[in-house]
Coordinates of N, CA and C in Angstrom, one line a residue:
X204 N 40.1 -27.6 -30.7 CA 38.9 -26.9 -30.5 C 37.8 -27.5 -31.3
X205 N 36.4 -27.4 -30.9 CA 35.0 -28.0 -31.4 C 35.5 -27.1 -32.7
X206 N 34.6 -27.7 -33.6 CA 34.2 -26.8 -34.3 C 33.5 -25.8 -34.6
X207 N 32.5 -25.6 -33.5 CA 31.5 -24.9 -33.1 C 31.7 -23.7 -32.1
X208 N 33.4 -23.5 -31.9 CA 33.2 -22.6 -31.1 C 34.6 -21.6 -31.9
X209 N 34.4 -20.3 -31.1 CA 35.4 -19.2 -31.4 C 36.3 -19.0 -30.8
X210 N 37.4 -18.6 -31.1 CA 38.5 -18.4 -30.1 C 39.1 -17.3 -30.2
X211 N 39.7 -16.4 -29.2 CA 40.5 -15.0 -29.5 C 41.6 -15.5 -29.8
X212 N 42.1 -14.8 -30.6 CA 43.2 -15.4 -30.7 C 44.5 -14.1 -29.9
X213 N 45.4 -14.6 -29.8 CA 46.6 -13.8 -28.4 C 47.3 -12.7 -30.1
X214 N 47.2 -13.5 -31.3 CA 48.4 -12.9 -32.2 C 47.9 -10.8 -32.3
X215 N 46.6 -10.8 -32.6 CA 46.1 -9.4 -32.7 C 45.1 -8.8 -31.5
X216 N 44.9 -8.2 -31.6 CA 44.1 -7.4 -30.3 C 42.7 -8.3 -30.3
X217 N 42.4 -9.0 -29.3 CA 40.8 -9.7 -29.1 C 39.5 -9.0 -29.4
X218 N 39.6 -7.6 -29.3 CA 38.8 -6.8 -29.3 C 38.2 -6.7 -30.5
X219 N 39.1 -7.2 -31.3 CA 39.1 -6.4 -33.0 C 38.7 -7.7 -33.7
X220 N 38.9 -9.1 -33.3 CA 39.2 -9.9 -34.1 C 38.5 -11.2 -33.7
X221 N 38.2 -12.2 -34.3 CA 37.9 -13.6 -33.4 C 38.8 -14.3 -34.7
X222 N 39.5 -15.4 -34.3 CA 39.9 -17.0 -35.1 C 39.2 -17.9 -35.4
X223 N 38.8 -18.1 -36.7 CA 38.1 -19.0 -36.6 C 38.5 -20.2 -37.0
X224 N 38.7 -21.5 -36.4 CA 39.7 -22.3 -36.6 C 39.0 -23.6 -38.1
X225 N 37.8 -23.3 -38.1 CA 36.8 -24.7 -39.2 C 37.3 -24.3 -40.2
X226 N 36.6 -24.7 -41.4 CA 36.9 -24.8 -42.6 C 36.8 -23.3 -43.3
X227 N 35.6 -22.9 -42.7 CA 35.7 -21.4 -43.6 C 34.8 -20.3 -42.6
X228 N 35.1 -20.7 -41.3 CA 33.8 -20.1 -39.8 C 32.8 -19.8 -40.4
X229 N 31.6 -20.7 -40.9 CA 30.4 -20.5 -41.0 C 29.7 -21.3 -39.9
X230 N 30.1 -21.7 -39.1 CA 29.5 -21.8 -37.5 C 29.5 -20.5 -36.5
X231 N 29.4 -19.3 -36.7 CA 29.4 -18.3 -36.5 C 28.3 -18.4 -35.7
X232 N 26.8 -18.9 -36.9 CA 25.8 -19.0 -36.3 C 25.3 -19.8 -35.1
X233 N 26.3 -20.7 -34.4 CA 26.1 -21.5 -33.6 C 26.6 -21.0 -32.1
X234 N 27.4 -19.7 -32.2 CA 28.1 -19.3 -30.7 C 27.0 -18.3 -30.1
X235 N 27.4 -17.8 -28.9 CA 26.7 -16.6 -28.0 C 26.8 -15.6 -29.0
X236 N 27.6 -15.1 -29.8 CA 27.3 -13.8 -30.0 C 26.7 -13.4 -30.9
X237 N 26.0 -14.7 -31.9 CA 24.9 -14.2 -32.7 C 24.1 -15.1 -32.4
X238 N 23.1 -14.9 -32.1 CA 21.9 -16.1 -31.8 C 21.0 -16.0 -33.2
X239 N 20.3 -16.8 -33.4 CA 18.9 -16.4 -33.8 C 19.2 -16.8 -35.7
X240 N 18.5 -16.1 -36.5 CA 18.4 -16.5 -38.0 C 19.8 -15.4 -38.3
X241 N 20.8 -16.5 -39.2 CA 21.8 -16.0 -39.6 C 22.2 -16.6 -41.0
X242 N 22.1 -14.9 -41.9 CA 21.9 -15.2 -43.3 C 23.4 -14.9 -43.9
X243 N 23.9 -15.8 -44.5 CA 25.6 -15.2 -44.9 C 25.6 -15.2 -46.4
X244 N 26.6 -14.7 -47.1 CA 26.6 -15.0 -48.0 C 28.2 -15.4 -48.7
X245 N 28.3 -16.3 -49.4 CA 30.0 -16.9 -49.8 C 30.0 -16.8 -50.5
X246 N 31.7 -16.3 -51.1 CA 32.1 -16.0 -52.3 C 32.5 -17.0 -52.9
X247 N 32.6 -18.8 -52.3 CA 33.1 -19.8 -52.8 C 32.3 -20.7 -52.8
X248 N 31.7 -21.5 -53.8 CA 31.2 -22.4 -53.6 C 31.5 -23.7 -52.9
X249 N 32.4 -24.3 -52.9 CA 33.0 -25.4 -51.9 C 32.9 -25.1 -50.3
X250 N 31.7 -24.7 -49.7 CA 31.6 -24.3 -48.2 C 31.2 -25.3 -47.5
X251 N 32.0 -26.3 -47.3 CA 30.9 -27.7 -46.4 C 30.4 -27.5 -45.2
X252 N 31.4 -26.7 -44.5 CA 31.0 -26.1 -43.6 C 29.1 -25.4 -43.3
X253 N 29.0 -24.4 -44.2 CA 27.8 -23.7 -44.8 C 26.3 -25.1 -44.6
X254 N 27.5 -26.2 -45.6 CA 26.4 -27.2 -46.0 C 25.9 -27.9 -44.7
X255 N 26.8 -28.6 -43.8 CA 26.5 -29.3 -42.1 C 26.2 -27.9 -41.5
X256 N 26.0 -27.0 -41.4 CA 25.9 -26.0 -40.5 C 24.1 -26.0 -40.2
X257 N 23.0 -25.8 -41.4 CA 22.1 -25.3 -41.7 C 22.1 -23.8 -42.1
X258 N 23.2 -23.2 -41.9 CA 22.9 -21.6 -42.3 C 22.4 -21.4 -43.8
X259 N 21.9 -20.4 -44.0 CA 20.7 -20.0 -44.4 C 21.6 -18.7 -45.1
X260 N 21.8 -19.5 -46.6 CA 23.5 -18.8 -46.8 C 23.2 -19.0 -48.6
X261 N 23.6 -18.2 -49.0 CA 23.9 -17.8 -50.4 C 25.6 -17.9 -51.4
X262 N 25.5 -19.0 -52.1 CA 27.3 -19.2 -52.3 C 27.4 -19.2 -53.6
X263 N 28.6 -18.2 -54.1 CA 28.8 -17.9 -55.1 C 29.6 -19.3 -56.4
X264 N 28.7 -19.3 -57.1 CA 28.8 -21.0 -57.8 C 29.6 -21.2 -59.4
X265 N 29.9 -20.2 -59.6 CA 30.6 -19.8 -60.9 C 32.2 -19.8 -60.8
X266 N 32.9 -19.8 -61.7 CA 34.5 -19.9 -61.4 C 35.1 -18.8 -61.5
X267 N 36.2 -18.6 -60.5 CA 36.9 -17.3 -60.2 C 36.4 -16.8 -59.0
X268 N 36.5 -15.6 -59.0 CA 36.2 -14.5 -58.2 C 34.9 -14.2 -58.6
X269 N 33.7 -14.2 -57.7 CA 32.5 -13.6 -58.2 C 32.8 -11.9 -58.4
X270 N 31.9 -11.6 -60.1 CA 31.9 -10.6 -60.2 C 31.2 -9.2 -59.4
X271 N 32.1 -8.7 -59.5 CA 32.2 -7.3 -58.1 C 30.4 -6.7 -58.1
X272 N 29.8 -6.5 -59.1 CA 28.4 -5.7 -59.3 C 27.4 -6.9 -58.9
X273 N 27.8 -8.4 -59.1 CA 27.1 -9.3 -58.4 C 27.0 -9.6 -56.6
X274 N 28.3 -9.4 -56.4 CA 28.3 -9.4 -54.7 C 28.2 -8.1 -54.7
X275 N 27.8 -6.8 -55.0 CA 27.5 -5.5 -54.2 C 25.6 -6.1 -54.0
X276 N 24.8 -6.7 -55.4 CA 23.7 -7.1 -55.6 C 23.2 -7.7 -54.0
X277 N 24.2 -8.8 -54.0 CA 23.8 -10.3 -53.5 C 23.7 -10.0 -52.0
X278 N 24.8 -8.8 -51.6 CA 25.4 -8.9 -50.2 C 24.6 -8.3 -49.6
X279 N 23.2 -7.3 -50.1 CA 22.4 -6.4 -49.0 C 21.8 -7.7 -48.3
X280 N 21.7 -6.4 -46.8 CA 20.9 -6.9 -45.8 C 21.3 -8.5 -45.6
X281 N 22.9 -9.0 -45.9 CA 22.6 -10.7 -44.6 C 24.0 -9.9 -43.8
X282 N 23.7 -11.4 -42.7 CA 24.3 -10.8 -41.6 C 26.1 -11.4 -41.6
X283 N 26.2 -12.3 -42.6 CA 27.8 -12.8 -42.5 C 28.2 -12.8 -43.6
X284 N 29.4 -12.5 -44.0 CA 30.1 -12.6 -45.7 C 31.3 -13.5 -45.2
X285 N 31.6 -14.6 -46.3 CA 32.7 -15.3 -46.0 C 33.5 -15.3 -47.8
X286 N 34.6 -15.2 -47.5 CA 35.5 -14.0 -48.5 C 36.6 -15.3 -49.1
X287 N 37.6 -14.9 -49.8 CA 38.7 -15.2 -49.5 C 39.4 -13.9 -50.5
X288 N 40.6 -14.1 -50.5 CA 41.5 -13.3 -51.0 C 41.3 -12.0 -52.5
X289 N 40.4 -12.8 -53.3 CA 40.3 -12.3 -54.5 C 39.1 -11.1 -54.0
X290 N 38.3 -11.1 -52.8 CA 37.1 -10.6 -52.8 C 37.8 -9.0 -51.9
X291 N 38.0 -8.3 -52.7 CA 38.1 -6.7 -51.6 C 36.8 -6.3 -50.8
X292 N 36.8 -6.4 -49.4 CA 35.9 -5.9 -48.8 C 36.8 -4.6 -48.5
X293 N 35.6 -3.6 -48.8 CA 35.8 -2.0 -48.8 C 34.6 -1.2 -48.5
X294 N 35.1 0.1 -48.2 CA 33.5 1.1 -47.5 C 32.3 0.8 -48.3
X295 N 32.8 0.5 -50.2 CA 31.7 0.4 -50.9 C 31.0 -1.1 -50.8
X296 N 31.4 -2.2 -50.8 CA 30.9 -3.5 -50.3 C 29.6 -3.3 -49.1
X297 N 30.8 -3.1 -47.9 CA 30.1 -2.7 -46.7 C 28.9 -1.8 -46.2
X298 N 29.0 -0.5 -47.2 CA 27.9 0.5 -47.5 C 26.5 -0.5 -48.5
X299 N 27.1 -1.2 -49.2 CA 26.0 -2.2 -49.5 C 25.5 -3.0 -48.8
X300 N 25.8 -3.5 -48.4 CA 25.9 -4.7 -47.4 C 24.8 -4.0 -46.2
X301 N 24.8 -2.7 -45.8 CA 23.8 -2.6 -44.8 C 24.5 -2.6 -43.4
X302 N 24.0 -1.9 -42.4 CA 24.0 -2.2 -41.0 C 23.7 -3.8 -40.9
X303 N 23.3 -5.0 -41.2 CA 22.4 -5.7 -40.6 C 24.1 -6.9 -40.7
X304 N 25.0 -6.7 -41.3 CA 26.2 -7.0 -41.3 C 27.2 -7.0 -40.3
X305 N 27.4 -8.2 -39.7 CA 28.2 -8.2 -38.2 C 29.5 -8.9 -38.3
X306 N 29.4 -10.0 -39.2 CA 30.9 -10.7 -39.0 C 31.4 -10.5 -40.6
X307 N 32.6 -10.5 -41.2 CA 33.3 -11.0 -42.0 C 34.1 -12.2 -41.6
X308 N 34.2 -13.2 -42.1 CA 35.4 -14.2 -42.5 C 35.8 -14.2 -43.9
X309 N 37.6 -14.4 -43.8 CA 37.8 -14.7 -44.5 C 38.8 -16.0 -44.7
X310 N 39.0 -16.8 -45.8 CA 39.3 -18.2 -46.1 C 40.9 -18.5 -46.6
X311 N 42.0 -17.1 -45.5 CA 43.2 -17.1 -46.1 C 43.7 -16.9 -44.5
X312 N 44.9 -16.7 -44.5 CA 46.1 -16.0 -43.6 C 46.0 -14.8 -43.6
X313 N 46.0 -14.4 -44.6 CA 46.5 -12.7 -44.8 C 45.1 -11.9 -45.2
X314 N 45.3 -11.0 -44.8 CA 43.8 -9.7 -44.8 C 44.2 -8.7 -45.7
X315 N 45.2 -8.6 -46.5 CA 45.5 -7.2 -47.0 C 44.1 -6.5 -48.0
X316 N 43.1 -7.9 -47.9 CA 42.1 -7.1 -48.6 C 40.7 -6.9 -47.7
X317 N 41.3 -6.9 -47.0 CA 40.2 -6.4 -45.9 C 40.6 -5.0 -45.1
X318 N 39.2 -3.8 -45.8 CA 39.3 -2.2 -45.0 C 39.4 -2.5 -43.6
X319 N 40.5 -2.9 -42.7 CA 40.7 -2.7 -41.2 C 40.1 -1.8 -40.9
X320 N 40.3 -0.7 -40.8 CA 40.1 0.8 -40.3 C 38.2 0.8 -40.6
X321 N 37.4 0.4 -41.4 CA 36.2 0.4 -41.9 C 35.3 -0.3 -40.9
X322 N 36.2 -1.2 -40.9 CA 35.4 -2.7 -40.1 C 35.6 -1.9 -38.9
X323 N 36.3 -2.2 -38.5 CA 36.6 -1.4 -36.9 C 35.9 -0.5 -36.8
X324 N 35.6 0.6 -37.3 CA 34.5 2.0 -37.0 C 33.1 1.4 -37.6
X325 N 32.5 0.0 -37.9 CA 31.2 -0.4 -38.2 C 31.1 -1.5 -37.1
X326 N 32.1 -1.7 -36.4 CA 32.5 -2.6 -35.0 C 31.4 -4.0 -35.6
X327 N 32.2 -4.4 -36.8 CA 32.5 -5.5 -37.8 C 33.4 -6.8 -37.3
X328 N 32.7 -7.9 -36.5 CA 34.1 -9.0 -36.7 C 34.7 -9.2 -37.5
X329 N 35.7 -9.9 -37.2 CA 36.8 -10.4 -38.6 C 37.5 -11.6 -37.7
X330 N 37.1 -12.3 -39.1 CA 37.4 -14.1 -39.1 C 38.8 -13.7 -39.8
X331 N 39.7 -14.9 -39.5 CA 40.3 -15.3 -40.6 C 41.5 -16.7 -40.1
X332 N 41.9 -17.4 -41.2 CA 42.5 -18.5 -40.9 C 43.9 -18.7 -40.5
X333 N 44.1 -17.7 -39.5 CA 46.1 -18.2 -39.1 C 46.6 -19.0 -39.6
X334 N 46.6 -20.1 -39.3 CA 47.1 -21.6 -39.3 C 46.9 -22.9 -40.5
X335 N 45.7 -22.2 -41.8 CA 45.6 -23.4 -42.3 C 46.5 -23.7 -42.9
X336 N 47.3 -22.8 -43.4 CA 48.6 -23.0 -44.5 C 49.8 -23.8 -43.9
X337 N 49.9 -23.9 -42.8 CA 51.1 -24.0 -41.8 C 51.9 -25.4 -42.5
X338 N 51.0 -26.9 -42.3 CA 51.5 -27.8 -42.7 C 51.4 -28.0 -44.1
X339 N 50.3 -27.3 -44.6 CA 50.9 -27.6 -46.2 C 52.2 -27.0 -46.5
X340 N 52.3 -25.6 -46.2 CA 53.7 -25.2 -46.6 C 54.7 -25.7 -46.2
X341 N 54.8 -26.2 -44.5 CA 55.8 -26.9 -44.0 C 56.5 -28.6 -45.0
X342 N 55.6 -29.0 -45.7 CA 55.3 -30.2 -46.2 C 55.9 -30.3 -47.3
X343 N 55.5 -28.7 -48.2 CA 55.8 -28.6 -49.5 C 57.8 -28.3 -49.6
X344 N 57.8 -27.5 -48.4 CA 59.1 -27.3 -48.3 C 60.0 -28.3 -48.6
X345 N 59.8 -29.3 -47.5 CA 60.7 -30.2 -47.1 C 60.6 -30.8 -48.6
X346 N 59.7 -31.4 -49.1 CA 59.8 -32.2 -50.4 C 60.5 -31.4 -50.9
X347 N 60.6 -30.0 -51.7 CA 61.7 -29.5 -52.6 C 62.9 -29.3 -52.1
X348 N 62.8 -29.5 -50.7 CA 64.7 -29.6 -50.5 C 64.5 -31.6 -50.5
X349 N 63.9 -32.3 -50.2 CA 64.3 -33.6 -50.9 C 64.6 -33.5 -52.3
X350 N 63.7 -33.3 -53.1 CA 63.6 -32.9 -55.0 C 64.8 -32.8 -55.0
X351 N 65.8 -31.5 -54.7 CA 66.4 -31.3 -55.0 C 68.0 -31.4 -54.4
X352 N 68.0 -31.8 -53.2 CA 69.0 -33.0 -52.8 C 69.4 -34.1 -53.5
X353 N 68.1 -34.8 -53.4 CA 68.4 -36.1 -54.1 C 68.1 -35.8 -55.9
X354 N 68.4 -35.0 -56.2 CA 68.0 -34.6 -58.1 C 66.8 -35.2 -58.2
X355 N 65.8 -35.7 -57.7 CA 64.7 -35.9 -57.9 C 64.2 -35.9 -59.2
X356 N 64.4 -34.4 -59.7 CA 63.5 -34.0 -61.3 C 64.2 -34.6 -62.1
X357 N 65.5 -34.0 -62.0 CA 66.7 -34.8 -63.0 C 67.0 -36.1 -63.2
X358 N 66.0 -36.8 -62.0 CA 66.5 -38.6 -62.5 C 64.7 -38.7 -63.1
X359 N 63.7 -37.8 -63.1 CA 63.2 -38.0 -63.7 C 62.8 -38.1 -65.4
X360 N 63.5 -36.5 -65.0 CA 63.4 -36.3 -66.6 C 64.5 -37.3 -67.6
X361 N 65.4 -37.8 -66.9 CA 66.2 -38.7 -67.7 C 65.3 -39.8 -67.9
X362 N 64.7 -40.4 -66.9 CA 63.8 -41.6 -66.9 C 62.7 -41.4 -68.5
X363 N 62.2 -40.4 -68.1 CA 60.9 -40.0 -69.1 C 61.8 -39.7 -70.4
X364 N 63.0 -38.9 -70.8 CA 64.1 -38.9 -71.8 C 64.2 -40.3 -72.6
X365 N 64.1 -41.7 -71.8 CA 64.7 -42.4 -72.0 C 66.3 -42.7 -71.9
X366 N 66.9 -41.9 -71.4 CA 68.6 -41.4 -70.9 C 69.0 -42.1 -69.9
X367 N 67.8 -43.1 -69.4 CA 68.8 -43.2 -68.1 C 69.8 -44.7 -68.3
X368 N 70.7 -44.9 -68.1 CA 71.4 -45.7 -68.6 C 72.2 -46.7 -67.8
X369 N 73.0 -47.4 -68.0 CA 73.8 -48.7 -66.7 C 73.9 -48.1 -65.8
X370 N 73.9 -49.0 -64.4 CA 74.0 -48.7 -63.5 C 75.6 -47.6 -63.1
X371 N 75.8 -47.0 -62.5 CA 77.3 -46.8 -62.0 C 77.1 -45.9 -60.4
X372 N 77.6 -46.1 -59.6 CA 78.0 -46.1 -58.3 C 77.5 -45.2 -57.7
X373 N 78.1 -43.8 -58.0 CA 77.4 -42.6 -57.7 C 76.5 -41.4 -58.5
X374 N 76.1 -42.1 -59.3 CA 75.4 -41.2 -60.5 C 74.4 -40.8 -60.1
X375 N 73.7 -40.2 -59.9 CA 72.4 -39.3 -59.7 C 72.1 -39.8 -57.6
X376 N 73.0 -39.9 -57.7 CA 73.0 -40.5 -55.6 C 72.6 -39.3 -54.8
X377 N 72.9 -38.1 -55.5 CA 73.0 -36.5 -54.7 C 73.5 -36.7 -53.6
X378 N 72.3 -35.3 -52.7 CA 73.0 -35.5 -51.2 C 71.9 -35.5 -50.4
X379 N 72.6 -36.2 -49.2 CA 71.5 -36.7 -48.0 C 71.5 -35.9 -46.8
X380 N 70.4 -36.0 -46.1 CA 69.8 -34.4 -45.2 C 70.5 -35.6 -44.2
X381 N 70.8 -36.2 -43.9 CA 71.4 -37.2 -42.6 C 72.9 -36.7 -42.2
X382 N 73.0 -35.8 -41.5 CA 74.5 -35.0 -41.0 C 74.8 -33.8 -41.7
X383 N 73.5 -33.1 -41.9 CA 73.3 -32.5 -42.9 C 73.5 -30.9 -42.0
X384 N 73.6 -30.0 -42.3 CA 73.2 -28.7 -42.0 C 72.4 -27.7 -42.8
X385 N 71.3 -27.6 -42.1 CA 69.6 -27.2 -42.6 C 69.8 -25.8 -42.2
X386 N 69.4 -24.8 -43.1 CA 69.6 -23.1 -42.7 C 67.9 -23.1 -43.1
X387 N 66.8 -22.0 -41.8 CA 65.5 -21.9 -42.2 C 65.9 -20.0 -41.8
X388 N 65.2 -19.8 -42.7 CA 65.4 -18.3 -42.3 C 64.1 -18.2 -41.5
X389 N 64.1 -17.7 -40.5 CA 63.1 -17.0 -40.1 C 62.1 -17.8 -39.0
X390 N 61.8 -18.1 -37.8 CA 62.1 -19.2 -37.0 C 60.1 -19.1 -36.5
X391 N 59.3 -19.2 -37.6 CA 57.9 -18.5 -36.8 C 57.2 -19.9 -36.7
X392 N 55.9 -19.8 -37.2 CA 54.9 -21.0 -37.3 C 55.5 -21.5 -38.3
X393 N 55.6 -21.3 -39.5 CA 56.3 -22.6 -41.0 C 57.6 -22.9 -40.6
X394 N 58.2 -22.1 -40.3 CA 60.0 -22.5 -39.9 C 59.8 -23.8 -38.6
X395 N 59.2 -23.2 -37.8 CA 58.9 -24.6 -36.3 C 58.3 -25.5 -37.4
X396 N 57.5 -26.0 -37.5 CA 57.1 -27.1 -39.1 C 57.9 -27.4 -39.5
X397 N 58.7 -26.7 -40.6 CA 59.1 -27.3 -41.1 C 60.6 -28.1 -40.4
X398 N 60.9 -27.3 -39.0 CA 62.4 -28.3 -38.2 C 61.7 -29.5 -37.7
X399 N 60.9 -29.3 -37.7 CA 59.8 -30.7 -36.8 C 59.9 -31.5 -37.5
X400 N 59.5 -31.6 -39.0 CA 59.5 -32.4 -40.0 C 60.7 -33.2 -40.5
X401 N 62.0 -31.8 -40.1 CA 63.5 -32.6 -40.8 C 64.2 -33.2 -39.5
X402 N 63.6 -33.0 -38.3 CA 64.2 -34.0 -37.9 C 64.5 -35.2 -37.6
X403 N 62.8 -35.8 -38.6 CA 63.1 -37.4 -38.9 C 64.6 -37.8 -39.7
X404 N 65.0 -36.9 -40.5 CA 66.4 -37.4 -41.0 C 67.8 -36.9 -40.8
X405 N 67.5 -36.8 -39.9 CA 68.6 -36.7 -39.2 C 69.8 -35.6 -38.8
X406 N 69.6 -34.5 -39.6 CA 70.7 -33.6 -39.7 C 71.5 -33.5 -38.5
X407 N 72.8 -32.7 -38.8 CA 73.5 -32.3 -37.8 C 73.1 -31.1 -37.0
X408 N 72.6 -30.1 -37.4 CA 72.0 -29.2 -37.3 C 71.6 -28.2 -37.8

């Protein structure tokens, strides 16, 4: 997908939701359904997005979570908030924030801090990132079942110990994913990743 464009996504009702596949959908401003001057405001400062876009955008530049009496301040009257996890959007945010407020994004997978039921009766978009986590987690996996296959930590910490000592045959050899049998619980977007990944070595299944 451009970066410039929106997509429904099939996982939640289309009606309710857009995907936004970029860095943090601050091209919002670029599609049919908002035309014109679009003022957003971020809770994160690292928005490159924001920066190539030209939006006309306000980003929170301090570390952590911007404080809660600051973004009730910050958020009247623009028309996009882009969130991530630490930020609760609720009736009280949103009652700040004004009618003039049409999209939220947010900069995670998961929404548990976003008022569904709020948004939906203020007929509020909602951004958010399915997919970014997919291969980092897929990625991270596979290395700690390497790590710990092959003792990884434990031939390090011997190394760093100074412990590690003559050679001998099978000493720290562990075991190898090559005829291997791999159990993923749970067979979704990270589970497909991460079988894609281990089949470079070979398992049996």
């Amino acid at each position: 997908p451009t970066p410039h464009t929106l997509h429904h996504t099939t996982r939640i009702p289309p009606r309710e939701w857009i995907q936004i596949p970029s860095y943090c959908g601050a091209e919002a401003r670029t599609t049919s359904h908002y035309n014109g001057d679009f003022s957003v405001i971020v809770s994160e400062a690292n928005c490159r997005s924001c920066s190539r876009s030209g939006l006309k955008y306000e980003a929170w530049t301090g570390s952590g979570v911007p404080p809660r009496q600051h973004l009730l301040e910050r958020v009247r009257g623009v028309k996009g908030l882009i969130c991530h996890l630490g930020v609760k959007v609720d009736s009280e945010l949103l009652n700040a924030a004004g009618a003039n407020l049409k999209v939220v994004s947010t900069m995670s997978v998961g929404f548990d801090h976003l008022d569904l039921k709020e948004l939906r009766a203020r007929n509020i978009r909602i951004g958010y990132t399915p997919e970014i986590l997919t291969d980092a987690t897929a990625e991270l996996t596979v290395s700690l079942l390497l790590t710990v296959s092959r003792r990884m930590r434990e031939a390090s910490e011997t190394v760093s110990s100074g412990k590690w000592g003559s050679w001998e045959p099978f000493w720290m050899c562990g075991k190898g994913l090559n005829n291997s049998t791999v159990g993923i619980f749970g067979l979704g977007r990270i589970g497909k990743a991460v079988a894609t990944r281990l089949a470079a070595f070979s398992p049996k299944r």
